[in-house]
mmCIF file of C-alpha atoms in Angstrom:
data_model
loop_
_atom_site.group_PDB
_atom_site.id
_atom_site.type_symbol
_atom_site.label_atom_id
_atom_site.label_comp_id
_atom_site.label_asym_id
_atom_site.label_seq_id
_atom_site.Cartn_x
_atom_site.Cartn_y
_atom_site.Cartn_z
ATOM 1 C CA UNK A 1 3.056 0.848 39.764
ATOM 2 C CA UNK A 2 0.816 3.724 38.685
ATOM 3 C CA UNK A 3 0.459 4.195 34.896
ATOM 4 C CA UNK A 4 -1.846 6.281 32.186
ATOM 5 C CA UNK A 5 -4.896 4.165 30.477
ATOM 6 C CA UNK A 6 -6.854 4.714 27.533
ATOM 7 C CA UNK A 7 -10.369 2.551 27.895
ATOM 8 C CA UNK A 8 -11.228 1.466 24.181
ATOM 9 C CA UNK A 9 -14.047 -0.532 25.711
ATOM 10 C CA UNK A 10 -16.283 0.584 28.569
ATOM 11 C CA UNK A 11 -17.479 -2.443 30.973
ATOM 12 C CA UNK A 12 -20.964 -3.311 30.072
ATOM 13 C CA UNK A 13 -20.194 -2.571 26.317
ATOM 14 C CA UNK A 14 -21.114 -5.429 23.187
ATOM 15 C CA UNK A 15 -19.257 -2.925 20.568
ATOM 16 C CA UNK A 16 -15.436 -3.687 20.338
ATOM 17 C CA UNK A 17 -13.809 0.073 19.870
ATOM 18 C CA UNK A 18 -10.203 0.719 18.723
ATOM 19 C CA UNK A 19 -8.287 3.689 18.388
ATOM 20 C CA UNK A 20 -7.306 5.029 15.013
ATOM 21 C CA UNK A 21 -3.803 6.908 15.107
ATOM 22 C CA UNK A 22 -4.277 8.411 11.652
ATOM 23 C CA UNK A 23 -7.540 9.845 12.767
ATOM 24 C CA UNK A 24 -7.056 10.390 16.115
ATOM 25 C CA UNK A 25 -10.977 9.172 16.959
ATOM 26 C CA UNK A 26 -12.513 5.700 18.010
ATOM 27 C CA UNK A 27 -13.896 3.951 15.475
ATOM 28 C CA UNK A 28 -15.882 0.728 15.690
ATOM 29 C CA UNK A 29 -13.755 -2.711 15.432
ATOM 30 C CA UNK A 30 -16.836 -5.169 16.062
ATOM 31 C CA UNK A 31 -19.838 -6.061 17.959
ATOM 32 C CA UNK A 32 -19.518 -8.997 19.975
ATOM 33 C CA UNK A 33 -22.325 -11.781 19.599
ATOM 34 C CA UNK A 34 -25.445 -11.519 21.717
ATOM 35 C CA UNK A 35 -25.267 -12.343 25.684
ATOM 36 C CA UNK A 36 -21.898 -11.430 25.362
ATOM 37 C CA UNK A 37 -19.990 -7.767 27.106
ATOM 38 C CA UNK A 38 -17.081 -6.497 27.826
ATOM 39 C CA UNK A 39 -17.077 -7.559 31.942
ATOM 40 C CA UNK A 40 -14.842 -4.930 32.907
ATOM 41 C CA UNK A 41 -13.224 -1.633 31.241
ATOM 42 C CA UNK A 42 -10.690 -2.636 28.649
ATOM 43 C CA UNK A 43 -8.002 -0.602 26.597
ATOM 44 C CA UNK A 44 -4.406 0.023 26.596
ATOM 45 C CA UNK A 45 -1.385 1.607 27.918
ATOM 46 C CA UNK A 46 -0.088 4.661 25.553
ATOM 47 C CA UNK A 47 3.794 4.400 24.595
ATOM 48 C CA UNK A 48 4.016 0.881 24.771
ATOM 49 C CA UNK A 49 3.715 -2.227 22.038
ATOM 50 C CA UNK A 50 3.459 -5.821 22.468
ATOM 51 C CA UNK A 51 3.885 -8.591 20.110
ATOM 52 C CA UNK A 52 0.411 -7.873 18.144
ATOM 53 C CA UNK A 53 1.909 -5.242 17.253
ATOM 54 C CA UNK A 54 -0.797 -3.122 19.371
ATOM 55 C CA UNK A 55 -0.328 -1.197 22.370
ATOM 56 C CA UNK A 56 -0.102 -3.316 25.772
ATOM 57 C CA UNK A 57 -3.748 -4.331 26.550
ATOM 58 C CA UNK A 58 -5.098 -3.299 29.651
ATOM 59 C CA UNK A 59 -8.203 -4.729 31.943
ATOM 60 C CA UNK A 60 -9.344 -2.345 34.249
ATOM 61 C CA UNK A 61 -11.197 -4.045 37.221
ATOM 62 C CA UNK A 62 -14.021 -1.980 38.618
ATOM 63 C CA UNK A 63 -17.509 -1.754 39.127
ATOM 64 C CA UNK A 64 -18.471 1.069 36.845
ATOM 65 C CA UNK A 65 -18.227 1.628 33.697
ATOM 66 C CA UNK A 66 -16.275 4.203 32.109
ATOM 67 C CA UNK A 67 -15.943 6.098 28.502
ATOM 68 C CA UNK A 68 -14.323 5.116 25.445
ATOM 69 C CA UNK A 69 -11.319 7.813 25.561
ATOM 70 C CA UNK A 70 -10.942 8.213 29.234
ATOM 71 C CA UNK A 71 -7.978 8.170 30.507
ATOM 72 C CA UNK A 72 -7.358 6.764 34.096
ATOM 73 C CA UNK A 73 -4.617 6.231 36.448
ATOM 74 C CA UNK A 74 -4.038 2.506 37.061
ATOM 75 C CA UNK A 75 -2.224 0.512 39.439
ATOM 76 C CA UNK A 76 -0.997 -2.539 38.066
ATOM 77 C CA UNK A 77 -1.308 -5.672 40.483
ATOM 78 C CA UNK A 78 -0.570 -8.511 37.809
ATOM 79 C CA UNK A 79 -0.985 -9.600 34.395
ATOM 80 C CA UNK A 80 -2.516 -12.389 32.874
ATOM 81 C CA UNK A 81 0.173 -14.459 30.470
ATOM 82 C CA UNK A 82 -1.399 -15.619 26.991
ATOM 83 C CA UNK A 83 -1.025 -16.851 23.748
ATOM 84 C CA UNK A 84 -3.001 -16.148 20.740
ATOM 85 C CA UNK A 85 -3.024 -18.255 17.664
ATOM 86 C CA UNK A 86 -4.764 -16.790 14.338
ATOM 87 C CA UNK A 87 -4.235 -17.718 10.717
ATOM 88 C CA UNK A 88 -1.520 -20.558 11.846
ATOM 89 C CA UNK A 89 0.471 -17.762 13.729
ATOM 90 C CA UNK A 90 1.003 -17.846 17.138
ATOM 91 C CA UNK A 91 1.704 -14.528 19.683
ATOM 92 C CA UNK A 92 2.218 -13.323 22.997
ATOM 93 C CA UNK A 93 -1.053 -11.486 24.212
ATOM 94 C CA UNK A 94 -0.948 -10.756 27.548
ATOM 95 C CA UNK A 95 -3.264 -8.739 29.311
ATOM 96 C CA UNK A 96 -2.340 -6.623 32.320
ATOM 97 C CA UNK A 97 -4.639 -6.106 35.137
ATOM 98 C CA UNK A 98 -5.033 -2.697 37.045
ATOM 99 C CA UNK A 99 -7.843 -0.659 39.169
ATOM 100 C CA UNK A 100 -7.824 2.908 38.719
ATOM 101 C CA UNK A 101 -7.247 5.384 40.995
ATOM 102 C CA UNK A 102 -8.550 8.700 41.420
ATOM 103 C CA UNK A 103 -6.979 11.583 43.924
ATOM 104 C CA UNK A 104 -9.579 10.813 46.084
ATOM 105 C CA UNK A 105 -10.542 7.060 45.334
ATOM 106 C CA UNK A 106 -7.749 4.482 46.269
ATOM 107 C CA UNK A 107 -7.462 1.266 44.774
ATOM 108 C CA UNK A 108 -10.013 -0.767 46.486
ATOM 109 C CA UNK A 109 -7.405 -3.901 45.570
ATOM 110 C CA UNK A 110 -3.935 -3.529 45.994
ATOM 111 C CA UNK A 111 -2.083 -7.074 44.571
ATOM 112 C CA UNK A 112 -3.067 -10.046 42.558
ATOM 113 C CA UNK A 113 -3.859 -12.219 45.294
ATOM 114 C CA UNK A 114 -6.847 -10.093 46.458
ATOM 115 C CA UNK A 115 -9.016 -10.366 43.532
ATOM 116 C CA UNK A 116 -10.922 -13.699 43.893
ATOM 117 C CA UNK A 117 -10.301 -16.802 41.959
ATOM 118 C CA UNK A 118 -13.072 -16.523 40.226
ATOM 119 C CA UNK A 119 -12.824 -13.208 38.880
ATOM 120 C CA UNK A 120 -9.747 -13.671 37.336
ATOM 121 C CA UNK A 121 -10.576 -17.405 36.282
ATOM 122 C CA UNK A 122 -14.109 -15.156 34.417
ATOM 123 C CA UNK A 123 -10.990 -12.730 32.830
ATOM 124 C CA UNK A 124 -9.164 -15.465 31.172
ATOM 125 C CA UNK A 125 -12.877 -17.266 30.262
ATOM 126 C CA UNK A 126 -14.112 -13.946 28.513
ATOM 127 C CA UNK A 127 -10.833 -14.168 26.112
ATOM 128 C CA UNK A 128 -11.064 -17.813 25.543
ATOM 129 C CA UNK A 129 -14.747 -17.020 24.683
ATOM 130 C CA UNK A 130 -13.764 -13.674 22.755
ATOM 131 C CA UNK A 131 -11.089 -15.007 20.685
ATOM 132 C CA UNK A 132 -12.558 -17.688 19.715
ATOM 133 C CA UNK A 133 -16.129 -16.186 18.364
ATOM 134 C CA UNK A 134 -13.494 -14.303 16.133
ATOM 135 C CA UNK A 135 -11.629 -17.183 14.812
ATOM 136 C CA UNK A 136 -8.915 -17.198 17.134
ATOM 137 C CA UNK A 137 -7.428 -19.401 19.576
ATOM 138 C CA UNK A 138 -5.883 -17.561 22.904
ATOM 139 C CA UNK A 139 -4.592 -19.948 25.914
ATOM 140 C CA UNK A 140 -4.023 -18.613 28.900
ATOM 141 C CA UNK A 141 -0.297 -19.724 30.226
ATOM 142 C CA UNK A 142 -0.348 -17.817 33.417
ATOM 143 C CA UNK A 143 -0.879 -15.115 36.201
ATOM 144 C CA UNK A 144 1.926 -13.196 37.634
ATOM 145 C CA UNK A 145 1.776 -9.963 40.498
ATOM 146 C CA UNK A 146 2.788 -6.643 39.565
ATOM 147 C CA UNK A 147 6.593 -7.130 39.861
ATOM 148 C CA UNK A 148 5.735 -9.429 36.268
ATOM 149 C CA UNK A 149 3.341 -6.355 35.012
ATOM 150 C CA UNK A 150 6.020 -4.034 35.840
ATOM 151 C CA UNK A 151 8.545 -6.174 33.610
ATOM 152 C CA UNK A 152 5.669 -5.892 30.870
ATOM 153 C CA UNK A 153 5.271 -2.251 31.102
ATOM 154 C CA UNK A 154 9.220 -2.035 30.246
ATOM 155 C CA UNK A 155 9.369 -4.757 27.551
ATOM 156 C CA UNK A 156 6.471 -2.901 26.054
ATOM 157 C CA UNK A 157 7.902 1.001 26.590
ATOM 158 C CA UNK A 158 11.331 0.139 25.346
ATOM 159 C CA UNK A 159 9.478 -2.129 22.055
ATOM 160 C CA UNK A 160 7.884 1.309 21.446
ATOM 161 C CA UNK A 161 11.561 3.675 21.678
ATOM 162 C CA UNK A 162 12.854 0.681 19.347
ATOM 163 C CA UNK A 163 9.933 1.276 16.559
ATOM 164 C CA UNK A 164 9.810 5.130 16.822
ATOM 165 C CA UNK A 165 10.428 6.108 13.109
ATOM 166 C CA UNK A 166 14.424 7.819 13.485
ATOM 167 C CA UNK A 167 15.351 6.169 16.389
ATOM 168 C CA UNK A 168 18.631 4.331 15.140
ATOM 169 C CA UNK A 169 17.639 0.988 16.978
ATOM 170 C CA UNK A 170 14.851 0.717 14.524
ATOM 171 C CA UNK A 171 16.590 1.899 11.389
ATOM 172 C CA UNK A 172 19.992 -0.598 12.270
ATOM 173 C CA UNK A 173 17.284 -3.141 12.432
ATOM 174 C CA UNK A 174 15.680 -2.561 9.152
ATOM 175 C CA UNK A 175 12.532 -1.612 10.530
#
């Protein structure tokens, strides 16, 4: 399943960004503690929400880094399940996994069970390790092919319609 990505955070990259809506810019969230980086590009998938209350997140497997901004077409091949705990409040946090893709470049993986063990086992260790020099807990609970990323993509999209301000799911709900 091919969808549009915004990186936040290039690969390679100690500084945390995050989009600002009011602003429309980047803006610095954090920098991460020395030694550690952002291992691959990271950011999210526009028109969607998840339970944060943040667009789905989005880990872009690839050599090189990108741009914070850029957008890129992803294939989805899986998502990593989660759950975050911060201030005695516990989430869902997953994190889908993608490659890009390019007219000319195709994805050099094409399902879950072509990335190595240990690259995904480093994915969920980086956001064990990330979460926690933050304050928060996050436990992995999970990985899952693109058929579970697609199912993702649509909790997240129709989350989105239901919290659009006028949309009269989100005003019978009180939201």
């Amino acid at each position: 399943m091919l969808v549009h990505a915004v990186v936040d955070t290039p690969r390679g990259s100690r500084n945390k960004y995050k989009y600002d809506p009011q602003l429309r810019v980047f803006r610095l969230s954090r920098v991460l503690p020395r030694g550690m980086h952002f291992p691959w590009d990271f950011g999210f998938i526009p028109g969607t929400l998840g339970a944060d209350g943040d667009a789905l997140d989005v880990v872009v497997l690839g050599e090189e880094p990108t741009f914070p901004g850029c957008l890129l077409t992803v294939s989805l091949i899986g998502v990593m399940r989660a759950r975050q705990r911060e201030k005695g409040k516990t989430i869902r946090n997953d994190r889908l996994l993608g490659v890009r893709r390019t007219p000319v470049n195709e994805p050099y993986l094409r399902e879950l069970r072509e990335v190595p063990r240990a690259v995904l086992d480093e994915v969920e260790q980086f956001f064990v390790d990330y979460n926690r020099a933050h304050g928060r807990l996050f436990e992995p609970q999970g990985r899952a092919g693109a058929a579970a990323a697609a199912r993702c993509l649509r909790a997240g999209m129709s989350e989105f319609e239901g919290k659009k301000p006028g949309n009269d799911r989100a005003r019978s709900k009180g939201r």
